[in-house]
XYZ file of C-alpha atoms in Angstrom:
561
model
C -15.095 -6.095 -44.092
C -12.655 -5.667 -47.140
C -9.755 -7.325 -47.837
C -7.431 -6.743 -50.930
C -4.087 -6.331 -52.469
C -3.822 -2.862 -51.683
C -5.928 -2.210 -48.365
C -7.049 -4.056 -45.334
C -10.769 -2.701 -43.436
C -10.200 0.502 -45.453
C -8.028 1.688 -43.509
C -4.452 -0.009 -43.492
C -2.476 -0.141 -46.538
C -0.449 -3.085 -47.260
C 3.146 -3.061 -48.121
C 4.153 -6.425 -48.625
C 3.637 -9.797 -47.336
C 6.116 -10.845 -44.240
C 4.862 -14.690 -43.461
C 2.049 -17.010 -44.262
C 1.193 -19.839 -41.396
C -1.869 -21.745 -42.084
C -4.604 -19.086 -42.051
C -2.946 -16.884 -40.665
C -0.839 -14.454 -42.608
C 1.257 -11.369 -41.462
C 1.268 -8.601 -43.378
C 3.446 -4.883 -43.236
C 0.890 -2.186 -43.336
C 1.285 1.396 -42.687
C -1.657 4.290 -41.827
C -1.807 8.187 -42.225
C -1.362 8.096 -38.488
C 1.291 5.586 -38.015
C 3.809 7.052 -40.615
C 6.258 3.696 -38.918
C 5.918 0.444 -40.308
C 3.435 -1.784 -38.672
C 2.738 -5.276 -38.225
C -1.026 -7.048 -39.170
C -1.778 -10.744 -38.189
C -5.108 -11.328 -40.843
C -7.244 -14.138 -39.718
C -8.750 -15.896 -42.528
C -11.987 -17.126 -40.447
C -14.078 -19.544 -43.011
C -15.441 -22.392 -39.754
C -16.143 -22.148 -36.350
C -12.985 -23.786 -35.533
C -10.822 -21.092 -36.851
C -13.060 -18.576 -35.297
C -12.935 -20.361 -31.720
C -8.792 -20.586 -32.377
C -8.668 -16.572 -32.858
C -11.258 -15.744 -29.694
C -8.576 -17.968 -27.808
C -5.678 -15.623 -29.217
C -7.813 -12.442 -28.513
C -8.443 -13.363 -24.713
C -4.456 -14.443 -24.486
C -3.980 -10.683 -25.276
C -6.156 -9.094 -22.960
C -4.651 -11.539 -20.167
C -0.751 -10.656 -21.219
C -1.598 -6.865 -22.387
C 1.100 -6.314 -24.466
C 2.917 -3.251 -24.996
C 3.651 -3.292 -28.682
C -0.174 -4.382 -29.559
C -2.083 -1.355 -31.162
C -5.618 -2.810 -31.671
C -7.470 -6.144 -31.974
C -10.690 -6.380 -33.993
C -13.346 -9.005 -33.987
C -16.713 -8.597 -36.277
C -17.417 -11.016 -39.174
C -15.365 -10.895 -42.072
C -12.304 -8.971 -40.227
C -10.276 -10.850 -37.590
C -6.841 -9.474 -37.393
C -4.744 -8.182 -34.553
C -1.884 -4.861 -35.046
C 1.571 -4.598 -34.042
C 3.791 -1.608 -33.346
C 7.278 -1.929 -33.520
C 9.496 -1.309 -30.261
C 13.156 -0.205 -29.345
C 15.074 -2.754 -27.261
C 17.413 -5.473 -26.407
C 16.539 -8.893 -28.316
C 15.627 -11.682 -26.164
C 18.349 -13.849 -27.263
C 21.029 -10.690 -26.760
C 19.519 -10.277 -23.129
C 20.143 -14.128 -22.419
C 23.951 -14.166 -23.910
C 24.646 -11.474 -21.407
C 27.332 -12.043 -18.848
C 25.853 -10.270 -16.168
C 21.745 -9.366 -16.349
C 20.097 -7.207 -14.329
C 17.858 -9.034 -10.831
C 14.840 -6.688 -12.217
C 15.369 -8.039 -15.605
C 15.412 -11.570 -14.927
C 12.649 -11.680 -12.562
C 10.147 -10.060 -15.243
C 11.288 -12.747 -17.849
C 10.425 -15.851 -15.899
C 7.188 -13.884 -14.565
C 6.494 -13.356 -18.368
C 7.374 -16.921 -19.554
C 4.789 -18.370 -16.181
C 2.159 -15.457 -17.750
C 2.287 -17.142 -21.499
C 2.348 -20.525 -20.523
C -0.648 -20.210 -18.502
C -2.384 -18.731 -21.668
C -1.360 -21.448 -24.084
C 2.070 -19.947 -25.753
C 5.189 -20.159 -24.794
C 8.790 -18.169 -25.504
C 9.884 -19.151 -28.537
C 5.551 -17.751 -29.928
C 6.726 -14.613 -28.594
C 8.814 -11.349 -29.413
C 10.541 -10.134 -26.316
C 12.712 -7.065 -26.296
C 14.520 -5.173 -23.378
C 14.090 -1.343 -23.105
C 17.161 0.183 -21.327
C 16.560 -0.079 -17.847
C 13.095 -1.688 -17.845
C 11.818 -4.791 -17.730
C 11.152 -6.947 -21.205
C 8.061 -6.323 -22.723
C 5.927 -8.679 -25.451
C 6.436 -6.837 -28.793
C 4.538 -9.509 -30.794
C 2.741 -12.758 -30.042
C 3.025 -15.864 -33.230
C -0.488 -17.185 -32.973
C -0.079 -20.628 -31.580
C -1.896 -23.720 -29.497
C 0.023 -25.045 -26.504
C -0.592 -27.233 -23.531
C 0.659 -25.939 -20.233
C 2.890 -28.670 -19.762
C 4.221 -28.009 -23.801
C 4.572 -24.111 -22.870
C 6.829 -25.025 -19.693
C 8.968 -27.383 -21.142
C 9.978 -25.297 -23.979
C 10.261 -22.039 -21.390
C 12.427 -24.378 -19.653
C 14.832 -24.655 -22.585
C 15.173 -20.770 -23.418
C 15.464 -19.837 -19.917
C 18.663 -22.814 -19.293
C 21.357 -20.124 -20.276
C 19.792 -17.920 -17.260
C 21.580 -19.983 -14.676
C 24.759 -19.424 -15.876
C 26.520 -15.803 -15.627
C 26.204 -13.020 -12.500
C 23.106 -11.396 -11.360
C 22.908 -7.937 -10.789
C 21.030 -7.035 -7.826
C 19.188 -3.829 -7.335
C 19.976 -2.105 -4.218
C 17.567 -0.086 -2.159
C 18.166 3.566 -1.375
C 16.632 4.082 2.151
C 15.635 7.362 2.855
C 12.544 9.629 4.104
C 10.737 9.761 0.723
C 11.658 5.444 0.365
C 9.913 4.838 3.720
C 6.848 7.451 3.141
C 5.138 5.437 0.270
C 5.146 2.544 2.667
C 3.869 4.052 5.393
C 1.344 5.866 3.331
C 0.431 2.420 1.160
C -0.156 0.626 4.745
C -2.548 3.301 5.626
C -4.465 3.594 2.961
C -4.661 -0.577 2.628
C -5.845 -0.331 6.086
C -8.486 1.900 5.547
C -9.748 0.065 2.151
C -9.594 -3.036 4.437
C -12.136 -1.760 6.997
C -14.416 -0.593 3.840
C -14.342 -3.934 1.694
C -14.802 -5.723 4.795
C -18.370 -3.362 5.750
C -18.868 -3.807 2.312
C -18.690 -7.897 2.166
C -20.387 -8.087 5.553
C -23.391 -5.701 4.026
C -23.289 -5.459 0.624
C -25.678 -3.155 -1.187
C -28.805 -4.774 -2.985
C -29.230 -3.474 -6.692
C -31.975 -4.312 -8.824
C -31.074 -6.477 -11.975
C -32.134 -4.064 -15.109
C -33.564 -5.455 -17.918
C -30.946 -5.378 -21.001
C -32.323 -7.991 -23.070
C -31.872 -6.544 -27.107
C -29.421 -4.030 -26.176
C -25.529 -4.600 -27.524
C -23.366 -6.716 -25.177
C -21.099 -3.836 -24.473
C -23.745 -1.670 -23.684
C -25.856 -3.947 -21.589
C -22.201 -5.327 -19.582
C -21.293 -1.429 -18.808
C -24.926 -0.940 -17.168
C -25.139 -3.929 -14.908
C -21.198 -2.800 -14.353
C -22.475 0.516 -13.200
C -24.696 -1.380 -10.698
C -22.307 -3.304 -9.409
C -22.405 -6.649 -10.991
C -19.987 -9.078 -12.179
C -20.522 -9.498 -16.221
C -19.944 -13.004 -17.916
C -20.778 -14.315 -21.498
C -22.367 -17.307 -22.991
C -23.039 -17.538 -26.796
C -26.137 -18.199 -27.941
C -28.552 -17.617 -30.824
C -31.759 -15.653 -30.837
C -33.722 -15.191 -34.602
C -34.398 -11.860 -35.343
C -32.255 -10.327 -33.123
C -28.423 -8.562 -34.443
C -25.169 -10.299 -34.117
C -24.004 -8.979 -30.422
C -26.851 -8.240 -29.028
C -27.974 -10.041 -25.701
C -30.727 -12.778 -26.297
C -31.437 -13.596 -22.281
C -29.948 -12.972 -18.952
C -29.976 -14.657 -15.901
C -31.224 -13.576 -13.565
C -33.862 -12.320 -15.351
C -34.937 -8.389 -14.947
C -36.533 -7.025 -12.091
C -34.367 -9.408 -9.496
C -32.513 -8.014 -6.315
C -29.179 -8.933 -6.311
C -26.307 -7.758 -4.006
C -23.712 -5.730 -5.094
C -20.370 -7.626 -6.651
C -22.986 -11.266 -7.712
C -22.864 -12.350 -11.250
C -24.938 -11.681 -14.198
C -24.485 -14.076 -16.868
C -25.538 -12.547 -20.271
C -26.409 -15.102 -23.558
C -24.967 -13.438 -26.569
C -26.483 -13.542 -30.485
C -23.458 -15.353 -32.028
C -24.257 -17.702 -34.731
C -22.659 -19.827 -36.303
C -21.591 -18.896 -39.500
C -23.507 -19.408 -42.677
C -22.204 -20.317 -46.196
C -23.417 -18.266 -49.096
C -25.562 -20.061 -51.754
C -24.608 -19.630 -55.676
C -26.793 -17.603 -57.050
C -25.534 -17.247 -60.500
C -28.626 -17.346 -63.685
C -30.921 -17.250 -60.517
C -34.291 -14.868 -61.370
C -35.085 -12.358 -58.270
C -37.978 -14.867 -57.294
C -35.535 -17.645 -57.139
C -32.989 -15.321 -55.270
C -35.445 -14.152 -52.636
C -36.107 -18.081 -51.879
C -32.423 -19.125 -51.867
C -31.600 -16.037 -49.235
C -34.481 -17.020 -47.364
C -33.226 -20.507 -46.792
C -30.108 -19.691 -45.736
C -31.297 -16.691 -43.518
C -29.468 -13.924 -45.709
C -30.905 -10.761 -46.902
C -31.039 -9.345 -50.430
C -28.692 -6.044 -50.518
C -28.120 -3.315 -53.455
C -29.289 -4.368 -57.131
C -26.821 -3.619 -59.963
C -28.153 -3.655 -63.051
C -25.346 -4.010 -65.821
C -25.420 -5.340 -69.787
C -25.901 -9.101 -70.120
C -24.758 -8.701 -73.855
C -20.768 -10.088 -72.875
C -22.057 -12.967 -70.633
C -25.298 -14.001 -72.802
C -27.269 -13.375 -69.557
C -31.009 -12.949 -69.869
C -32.299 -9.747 -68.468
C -33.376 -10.479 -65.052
C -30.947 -13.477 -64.101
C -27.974 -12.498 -61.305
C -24.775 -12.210 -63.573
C -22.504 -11.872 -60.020
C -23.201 -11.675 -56.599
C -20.666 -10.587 -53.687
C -19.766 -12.055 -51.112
C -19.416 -14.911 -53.311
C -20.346 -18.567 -53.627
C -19.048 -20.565 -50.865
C -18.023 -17.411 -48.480
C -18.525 -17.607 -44.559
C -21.100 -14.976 -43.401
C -23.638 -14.073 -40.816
C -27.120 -14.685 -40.398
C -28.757 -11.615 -41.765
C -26.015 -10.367 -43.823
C -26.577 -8.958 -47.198
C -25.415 -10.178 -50.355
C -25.168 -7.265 -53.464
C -26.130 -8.890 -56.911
C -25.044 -8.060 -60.400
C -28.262 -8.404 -62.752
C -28.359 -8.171 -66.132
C -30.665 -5.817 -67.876
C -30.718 -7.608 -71.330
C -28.548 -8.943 -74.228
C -27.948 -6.599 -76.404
C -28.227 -7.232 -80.567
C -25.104 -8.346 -81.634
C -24.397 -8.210 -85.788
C -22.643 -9.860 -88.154
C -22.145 -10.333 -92.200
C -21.710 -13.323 -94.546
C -19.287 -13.695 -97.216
C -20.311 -14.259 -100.942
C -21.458 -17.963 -100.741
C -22.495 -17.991 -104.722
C -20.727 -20.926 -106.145
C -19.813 -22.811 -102.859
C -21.264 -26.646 -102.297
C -24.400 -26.403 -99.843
C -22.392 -28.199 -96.644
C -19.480 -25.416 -97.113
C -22.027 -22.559 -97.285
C -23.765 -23.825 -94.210
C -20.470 -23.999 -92.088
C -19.859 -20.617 -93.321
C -23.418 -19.625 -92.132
C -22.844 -21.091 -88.963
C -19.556 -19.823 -87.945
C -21.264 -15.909 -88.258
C -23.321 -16.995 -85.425
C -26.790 -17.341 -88.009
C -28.915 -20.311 -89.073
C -29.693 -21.178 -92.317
C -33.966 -22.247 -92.196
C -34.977 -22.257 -95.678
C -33.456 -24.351 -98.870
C -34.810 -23.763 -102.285
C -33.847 -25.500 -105.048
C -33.321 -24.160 -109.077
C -32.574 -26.090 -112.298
C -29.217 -25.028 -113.588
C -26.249 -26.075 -115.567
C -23.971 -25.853 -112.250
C -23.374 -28.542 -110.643
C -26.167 -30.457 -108.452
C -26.613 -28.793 -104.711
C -23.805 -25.450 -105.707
C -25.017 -22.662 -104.237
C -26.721 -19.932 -106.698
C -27.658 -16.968 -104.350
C -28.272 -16.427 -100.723
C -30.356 -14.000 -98.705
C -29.026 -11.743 -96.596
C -26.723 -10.282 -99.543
C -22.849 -10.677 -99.092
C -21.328 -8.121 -96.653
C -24.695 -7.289 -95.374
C -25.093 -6.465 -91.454
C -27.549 -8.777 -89.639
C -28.592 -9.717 -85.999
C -26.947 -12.474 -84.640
C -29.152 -15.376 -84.732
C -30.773 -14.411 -88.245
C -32.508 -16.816 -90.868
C -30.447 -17.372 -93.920
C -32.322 -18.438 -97.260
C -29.871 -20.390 -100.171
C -30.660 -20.983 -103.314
C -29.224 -24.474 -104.742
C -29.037 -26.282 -107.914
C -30.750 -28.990 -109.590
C -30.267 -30.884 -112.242
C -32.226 -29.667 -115.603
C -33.418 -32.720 -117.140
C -33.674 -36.236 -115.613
C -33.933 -39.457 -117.329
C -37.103 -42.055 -116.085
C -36.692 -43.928 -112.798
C -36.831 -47.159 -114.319
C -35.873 -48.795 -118.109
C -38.348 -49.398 -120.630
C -36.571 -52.387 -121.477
C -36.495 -53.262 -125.411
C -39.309 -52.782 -127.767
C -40.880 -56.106 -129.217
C -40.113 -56.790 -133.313
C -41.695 -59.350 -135.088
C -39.468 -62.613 -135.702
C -36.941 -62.989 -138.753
C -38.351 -64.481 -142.120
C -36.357 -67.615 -143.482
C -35.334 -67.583 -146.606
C -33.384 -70.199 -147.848
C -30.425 -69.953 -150.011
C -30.839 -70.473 -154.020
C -29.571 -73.978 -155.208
C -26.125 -73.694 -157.176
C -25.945 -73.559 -161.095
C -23.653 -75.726 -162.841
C -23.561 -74.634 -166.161
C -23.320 -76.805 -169.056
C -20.151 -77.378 -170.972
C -19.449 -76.082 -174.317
C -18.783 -78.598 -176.870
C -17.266 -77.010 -180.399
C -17.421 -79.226 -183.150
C -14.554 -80.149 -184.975
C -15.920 -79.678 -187.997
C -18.002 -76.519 -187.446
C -15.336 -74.496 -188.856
C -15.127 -72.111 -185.851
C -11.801 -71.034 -184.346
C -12.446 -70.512 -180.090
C -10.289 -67.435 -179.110
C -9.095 -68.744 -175.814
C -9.198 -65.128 -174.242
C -12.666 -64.834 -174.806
C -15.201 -64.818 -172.191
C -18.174 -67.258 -172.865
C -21.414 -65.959 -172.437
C -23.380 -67.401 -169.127
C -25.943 -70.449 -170.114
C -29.431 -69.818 -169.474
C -31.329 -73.344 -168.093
C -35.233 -73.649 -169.574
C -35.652 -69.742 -169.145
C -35.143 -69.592 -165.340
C -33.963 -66.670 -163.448
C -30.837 -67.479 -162.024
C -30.278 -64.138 -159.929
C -30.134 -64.794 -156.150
C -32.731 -63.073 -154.511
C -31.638 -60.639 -151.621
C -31.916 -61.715 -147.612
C -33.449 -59.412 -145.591
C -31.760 -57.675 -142.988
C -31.859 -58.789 -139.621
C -30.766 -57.556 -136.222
C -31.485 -55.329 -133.111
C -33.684 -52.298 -134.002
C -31.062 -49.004 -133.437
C -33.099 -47.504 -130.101
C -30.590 -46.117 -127.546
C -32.283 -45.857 -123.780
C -32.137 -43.253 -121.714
C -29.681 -43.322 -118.774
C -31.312 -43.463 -115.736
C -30.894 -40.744 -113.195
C -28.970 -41.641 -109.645
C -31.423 -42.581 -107.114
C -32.451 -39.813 -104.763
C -31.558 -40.414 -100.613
C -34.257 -42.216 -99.024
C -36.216 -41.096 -96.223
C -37.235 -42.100 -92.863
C -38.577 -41.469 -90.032
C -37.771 -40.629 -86.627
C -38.851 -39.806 -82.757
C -38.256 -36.486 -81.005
C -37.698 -37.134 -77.443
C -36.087 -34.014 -75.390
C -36.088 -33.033 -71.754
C -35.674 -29.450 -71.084
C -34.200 -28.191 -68.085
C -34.859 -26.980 -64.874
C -34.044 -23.517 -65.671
C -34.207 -22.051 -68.923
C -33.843 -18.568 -70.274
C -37.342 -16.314 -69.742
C -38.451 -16.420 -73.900
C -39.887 -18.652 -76.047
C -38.705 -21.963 -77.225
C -38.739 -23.452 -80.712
C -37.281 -26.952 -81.995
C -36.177 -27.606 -85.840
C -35.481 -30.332 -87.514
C -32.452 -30.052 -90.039
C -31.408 -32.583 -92.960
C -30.471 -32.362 -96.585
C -34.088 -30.878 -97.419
C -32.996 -27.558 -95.240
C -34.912 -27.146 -91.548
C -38.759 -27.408 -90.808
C -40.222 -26.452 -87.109
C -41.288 -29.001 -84.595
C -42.048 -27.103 -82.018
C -42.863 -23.067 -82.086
C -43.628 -20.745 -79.579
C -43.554 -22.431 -76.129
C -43.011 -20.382 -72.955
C -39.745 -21.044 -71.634
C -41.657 -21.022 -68.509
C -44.057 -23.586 -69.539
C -40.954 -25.886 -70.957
C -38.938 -25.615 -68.277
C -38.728 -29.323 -66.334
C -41.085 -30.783 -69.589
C -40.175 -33.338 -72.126
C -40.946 -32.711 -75.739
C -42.387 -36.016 -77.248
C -43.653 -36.307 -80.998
C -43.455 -39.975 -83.377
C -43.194 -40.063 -86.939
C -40.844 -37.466 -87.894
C -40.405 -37.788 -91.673
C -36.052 -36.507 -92.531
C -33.685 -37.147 -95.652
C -29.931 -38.682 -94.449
C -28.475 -37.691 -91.441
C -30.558 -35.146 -89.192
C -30.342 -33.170 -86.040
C -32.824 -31.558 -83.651
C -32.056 -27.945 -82.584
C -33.729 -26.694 -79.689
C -33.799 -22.264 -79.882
C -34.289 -19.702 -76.807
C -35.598 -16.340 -78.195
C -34.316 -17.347 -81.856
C -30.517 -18.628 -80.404
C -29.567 -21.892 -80.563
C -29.304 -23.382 -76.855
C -28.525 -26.989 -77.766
C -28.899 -29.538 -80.518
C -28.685 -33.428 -80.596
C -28.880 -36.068 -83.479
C -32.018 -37.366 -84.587
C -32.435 -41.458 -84.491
């Protein structure tokens, strides 16, 4: 059964929503037929408690027959009871009457005994007055009473009954009063004589056999033969919902006419419907199978929206968590693939290699191969890329860049200075004191003070100072050493795959600054599926992560230690 916003069992359309009271809510619903507002009560049945409370309302119903109640149904996954609406005084206009009719008032308190007795009481109920008639029940408010609750508050509506006049009805005697009650004791007598040859000898029927027939079916048969019909729930495998699983007494058995048959009933308990979302049909067929549900229509739809692998349930209805039936079937979504979804890159020719990458990412594809190029541009700047700019690719595509290096790098280490042989000494020449010049007085020669005397000359020696040799550090400039490259290391690839995986193959990459290498390639998903991927002595360059790949898209990554 169907229940939405616009329709209720296909067949009543809902106009609005009058009252919500636990779980049950009231609805105004109209039909083709009924052109007349009408009045639903849905049951929202999810445990065997809630079931047992609306059985309890349904039998209330057959006991008080009321005569604004269109139709009552009862099958799993529809529990709801219809109303018609009906002309006539209000209950609580009737009782602020000065004078009521004897007729009246006598079918009130025989109605208030009738709901009590059934578990509800006046103020559950909707009581209206036709002209001249006496009330009837235009609606019942589902409700659980004790019969001591239900006459207590009967007690309190029915007070303003004793006060005001009672109009009593009197009889019209005349030929065609009497002649009904002659004719009634005549008849009665004659019925008496017949049930009372009939309990003295009653007739013996045989008991047929109605075992896997429908209840109704089976009840109206033994009816037919003159038996009294009772249920008892009960549960028989294999057999449908409503049909009878034993009787007693068993088939074949003489039994007068008017004795009891007592007939067990298939009525589970309800079942809860697994989740069966990602499930495979293999996995499907063992989760129904569990929980005694069948497998009903396949829809095959695109997986491409919900990244569902092609054979894995995308939906399933009813769904996960809803009450049903043991053998009921449960319609699955499946999807029939993922599609190729495409994307571009931008131009990522003079970008640093960590920006390009987060570009490369963000378009859904992975970059797997680093080459590097000596240039003038700056160290790791990005100097071409394949896929071009602009250019359309699968999801999930490799992505070569191209990066700089430097062009010339000094030695990893300082030659230190070369070795010279040591300094020669050479001492400094001694001073020369020249001697003075003596002119004698009577030499006849005048000195011209300007003058400048010529320098003295001692035994013929060469007075010029010889030159010192230079000395000092030889003029060699080293080389700057280049910065020190990052260092590497090594690390441990530990990784437990789930459960359930995607149907494909599995790979696992390492990525640092040196660009991605494989770990792992080609594995069945089916084979990794519950496994743990183990491998030592992982050899990566600064920080690194592990990605783990289904079919070529990245299902999860973690950082490597």
């Amino acid at each position: 059964m169907t229940q939405n916003a616009d329709r209720i069992d296909s067949k009543y359309e809902v106009l609005s929503e009058l009252a919500r009271d636990g779980h049950v809510v009231l609805y105004s619903v109209s039909t083709p037929s009924q052109p007349e507002p009408l009045r639903l009560a849905w049951f929202q049945v999810s445990s065997s408690a809630q079931r047992s409370s609306f059985h309890r309302y349904r039998s209330a119903l057959k006991a008080l027959a009321p005569a604004g109640l269109l139709d009552v149904v009862a099958r799993p996954g529809a529990y709801y009871a219809v109303w018609k609406a009906l002309e006539g005084q209000p209950l609580a206009a009737f009782l602020a009457l000065p004078v009521r009719g004897e007729l009246e008032v006598q079918g009130l308190r025989d109605l208030a005994t009738g709901l009590a007795e059934q578990g509800f009481a006046l103020p559950d109920a909707e009581v209206v007055f036709p002209e001249g008639s006496e009330p009837q029940l235009a609606y019942l408010t589902p409700a659980e009473r004790t019969l001591e609750e239900a006459t207590a508050l009967n007690a309190q509506v029915l007070a303003p009954l004793r006060r005001g006049r009672l109009r009593r009805r009197r009889p019209v005697l005349s030929v065609w009063a009497v002649l009904p009650g002659l004719l009634f004791l005549g008849g009665a007598g004659y019925l008496g004589a017949q049930a009372a040859r009939i309990y003295l000898n009653p007739p013996v029927h045989e008991v047929q056999k109605v075992v896997g027939q429908p209840a109704e079916q089976a009840a109206q048969k033994l009816a037919d033969s003159g038996f009294l019909v009772v249920y008892a729930d009960g549960e028989g495998p294999g057999l449908p919902v409503g049909s009878v699983v034993s009787q007693d007494p068993p088939a074949g058995s003489s039994l007068p006419a008017g004795r009891q048959v007592t007939l067990t009933v298939n009525n589970p308990p309800p079942l809860t419907v697994p989740r069966l979302d990602d499930l495979s049909m293999d996995q499907v067929a063992v989760a129904l199978a569990e929980n005694r549900l069948t497998r009903g229509p396949v829809v095959t739809v695109d997986g491409t929206f919900t990244n569902t692998p092609k054979g894995r349930v995308i939906a399933q209805l009813p769904p996960a968590g809803a009450t049903a039936q043991r053998g009921d079937k449960v319609t699955l979504l499946v999807s029939g693939g993922i599609g190729s979804k495409q994307t571009w890159l931008p131009p990522l020719t003079g970008l640093s290699f960590d920006d390009a990458r987060d570009l490369v990412r963000r378009a859904g594809l992975v970059v797997n191969r680093v080459t590097r190029q000596n240039s003038s541009a700056r160290e790791n700047t990005v100097l071409s890329q394949t896929p071009a700019a602009y250019t359309k690719v699968d999801v999930g595509s490799p992505v070569t860049l191209t990066v700089a290096s430097v062009a010339f790098a000094g030695p990893s280490q300082s030659a230190g200075a070369l070795p010279l042989p040591p300094p020669v000494y050479v001492p400094p020449p001694a001073p020369v004191t020249p001697d003075p010049v003596t002119t004698p007085a009577d030499s006849g020669v005048t000195t011209d003070p300007n003058s400048i005397p010529a320098t003295p000359t001692t035994g013929g020696t060469d007075t010029t100072t010889p030159s010192t040799p230079a000395t000092g550090t030889p003029a060699t400039t080293p080389a700057t050493p280049a910065p020190a490259a990052t260092p590497t290391r090594t690390v441990r690839l530990e990784y437990a795959f789930p459960a359930t995986l995607p149907d494909g193959t599995v790979d696992i990459v390492v990525r640092d600054q040196d660009g991605e290498r494989t770990v792992l390639s080609g594995t069945p998903s089916s084979s990794a599926a519950g496994a743990t991927a183990q491998q030592d002595g992982i050899v990566v360059r600064g920080d690194a992560v592990f990605v783990v790949r289904v079919n070529g898209q990245e299902f999860t990554s973690f950082p490597a230690r």
